[in-house]
Short mmCIF file of C-alpha atoms in Angstrom, two decimals:
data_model
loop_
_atom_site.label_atom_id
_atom_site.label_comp_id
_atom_site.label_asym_id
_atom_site.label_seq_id
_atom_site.Cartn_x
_atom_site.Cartn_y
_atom_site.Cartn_z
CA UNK A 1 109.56 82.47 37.74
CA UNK A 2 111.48 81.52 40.63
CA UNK A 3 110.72 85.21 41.92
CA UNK A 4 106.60 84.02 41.77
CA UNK A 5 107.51 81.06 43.99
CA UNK A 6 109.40 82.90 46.48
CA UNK A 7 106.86 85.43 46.76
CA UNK A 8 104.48 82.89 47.39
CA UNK A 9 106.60 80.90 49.97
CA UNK A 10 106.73 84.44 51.62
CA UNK A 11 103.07 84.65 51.84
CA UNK A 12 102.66 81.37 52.98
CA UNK A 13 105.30 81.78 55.70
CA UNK A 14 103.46 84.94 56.86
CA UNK A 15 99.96 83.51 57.26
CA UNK A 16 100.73 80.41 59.28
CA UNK A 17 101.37 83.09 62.79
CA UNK A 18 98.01 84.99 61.79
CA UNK A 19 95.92 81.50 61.47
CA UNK A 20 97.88 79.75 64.72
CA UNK A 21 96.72 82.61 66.67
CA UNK A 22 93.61 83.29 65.20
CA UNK A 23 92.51 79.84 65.67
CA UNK A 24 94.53 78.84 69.20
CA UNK A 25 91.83 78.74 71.93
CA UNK A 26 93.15 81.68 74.13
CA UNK A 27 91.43 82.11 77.55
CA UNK A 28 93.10 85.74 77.05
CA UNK A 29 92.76 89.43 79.35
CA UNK A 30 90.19 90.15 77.04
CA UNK A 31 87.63 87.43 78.75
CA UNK A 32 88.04 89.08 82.46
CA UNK A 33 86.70 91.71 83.72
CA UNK A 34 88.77 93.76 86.57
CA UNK A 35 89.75 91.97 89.37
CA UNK A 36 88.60 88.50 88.45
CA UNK A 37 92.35 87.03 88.03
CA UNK A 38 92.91 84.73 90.49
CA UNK A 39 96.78 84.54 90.85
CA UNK A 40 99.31 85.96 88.71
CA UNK A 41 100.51 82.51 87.84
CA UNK A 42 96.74 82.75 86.16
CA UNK A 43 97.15 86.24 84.03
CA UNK A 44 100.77 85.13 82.94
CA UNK A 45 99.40 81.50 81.41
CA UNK A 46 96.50 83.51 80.29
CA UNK A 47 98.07 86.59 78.46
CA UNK A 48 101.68 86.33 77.94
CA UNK A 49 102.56 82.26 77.83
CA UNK A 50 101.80 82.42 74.36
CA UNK A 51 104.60 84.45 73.36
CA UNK A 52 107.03 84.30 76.00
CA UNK A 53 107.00 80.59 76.39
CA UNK A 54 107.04 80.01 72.96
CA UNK A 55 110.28 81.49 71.22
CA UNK A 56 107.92 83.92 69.49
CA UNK A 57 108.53 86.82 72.23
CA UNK A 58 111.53 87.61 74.61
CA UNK A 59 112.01 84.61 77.49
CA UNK A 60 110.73 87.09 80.90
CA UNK A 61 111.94 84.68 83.69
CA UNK A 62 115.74 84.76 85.11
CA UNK A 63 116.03 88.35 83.46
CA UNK A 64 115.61 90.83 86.87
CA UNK A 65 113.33 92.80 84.74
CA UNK A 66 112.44 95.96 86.83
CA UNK A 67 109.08 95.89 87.47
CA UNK A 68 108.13 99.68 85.46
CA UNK A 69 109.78 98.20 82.72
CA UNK A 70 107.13 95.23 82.40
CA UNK A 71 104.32 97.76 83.78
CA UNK A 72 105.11 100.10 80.66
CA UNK A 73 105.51 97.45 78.01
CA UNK A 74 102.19 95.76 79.24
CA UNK A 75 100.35 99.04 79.05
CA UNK A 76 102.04 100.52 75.88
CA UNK A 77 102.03 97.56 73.77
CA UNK A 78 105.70 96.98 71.91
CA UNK A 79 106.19 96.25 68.45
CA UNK A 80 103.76 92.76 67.92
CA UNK A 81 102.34 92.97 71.76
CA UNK A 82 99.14 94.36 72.23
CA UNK A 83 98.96 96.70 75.19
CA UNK A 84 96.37 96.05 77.93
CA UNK A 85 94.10 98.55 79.82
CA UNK A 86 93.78 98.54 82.93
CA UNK A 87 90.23 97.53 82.43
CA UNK A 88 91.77 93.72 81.06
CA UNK A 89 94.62 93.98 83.78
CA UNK A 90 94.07 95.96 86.97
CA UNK A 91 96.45 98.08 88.39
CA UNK A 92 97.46 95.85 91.31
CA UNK A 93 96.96 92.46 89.46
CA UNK A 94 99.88 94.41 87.00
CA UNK A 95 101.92 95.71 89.83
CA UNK A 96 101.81 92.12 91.35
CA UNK A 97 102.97 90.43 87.52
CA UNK A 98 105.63 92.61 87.44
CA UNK A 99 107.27 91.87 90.65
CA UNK A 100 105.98 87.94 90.35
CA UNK A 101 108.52 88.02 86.88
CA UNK A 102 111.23 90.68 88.42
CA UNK A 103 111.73 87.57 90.89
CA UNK A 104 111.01 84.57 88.98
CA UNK A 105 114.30 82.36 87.80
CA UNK A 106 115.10 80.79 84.79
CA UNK A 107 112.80 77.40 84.06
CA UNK A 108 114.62 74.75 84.98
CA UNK A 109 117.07 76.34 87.14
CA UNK A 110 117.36 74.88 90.39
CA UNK A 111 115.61 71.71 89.35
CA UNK A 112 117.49 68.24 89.33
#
C-alpha cells in the first residue's frame, strides 16, 4: 500500500513542471521571427529567464561563461533545454547573448 501512495506522490510531483510550463504565458523564441529581438536584455527575459532565474536551470550571470560555450548549448539543446535554430535566434542576436552573459555579474552584486 504505502508503495501505491508513493507512486502516486511521484506522479503528482512530476506533472506540476509539465502543467507550470505548459500553462505559463511565455512570450518565447518561438513567437519571433529572425531579427525582430530588440535587445538581448529582450531574448534573455524571453527564452532563458524561465529557467535560469528560477532555480530550475544553472544561474548564467557572474559565471565568465565563454561565449562558444553558451553559443553551443543554445544551439544543441542540453539535457531539459530545447535547442534553438537560428531561425528563433539569429546568429548575431546569439553571438551578442553570449558575450551580454560572458560579462554580466552576479544579481545583486555591486548593489547597496
Amino acid at each position: 500500500m504505502p508503495m501505491k501512495k508513493l507512486s502516486f506522490v511521484s506522479r503528482l510531483l512530476l506533472s506540476v513542471p509539465t502543467v507550470y510550463i505548459l500553462y505559463t504565458p511565455v512570450d518565447s523564441a518561438f513567437g519571433h521571427s529572425y531579427g525582430e529581438w530588440r535587445d538581448v536584455q529582450q531574448i534573455y527575459a524571453s527564452t532563458c529567464h524561465y529557467c535560469h532565474d528560477t532555480g530550475v536551470a544553472p544561474v548564467l550571470f557572474g559565471r565568465a561563461l565563454p561565449p562558444q560555450y553558451i553559443a553551443h548549448r543554445v544551439r544543441n539543446g542540453f539535457n531539459a533545454m530545447p535547442a534553438f535554430k537560428p531561425s528563433e535566434i539569429g546568429v548575431a542576436d546569439l553571438e551578442a547573448l553570449a558575450r551580454w552573459i560572458e560579462q554580466s555579474a552576479v544579481p545583486g552584486e555591486g548593489e547597496q
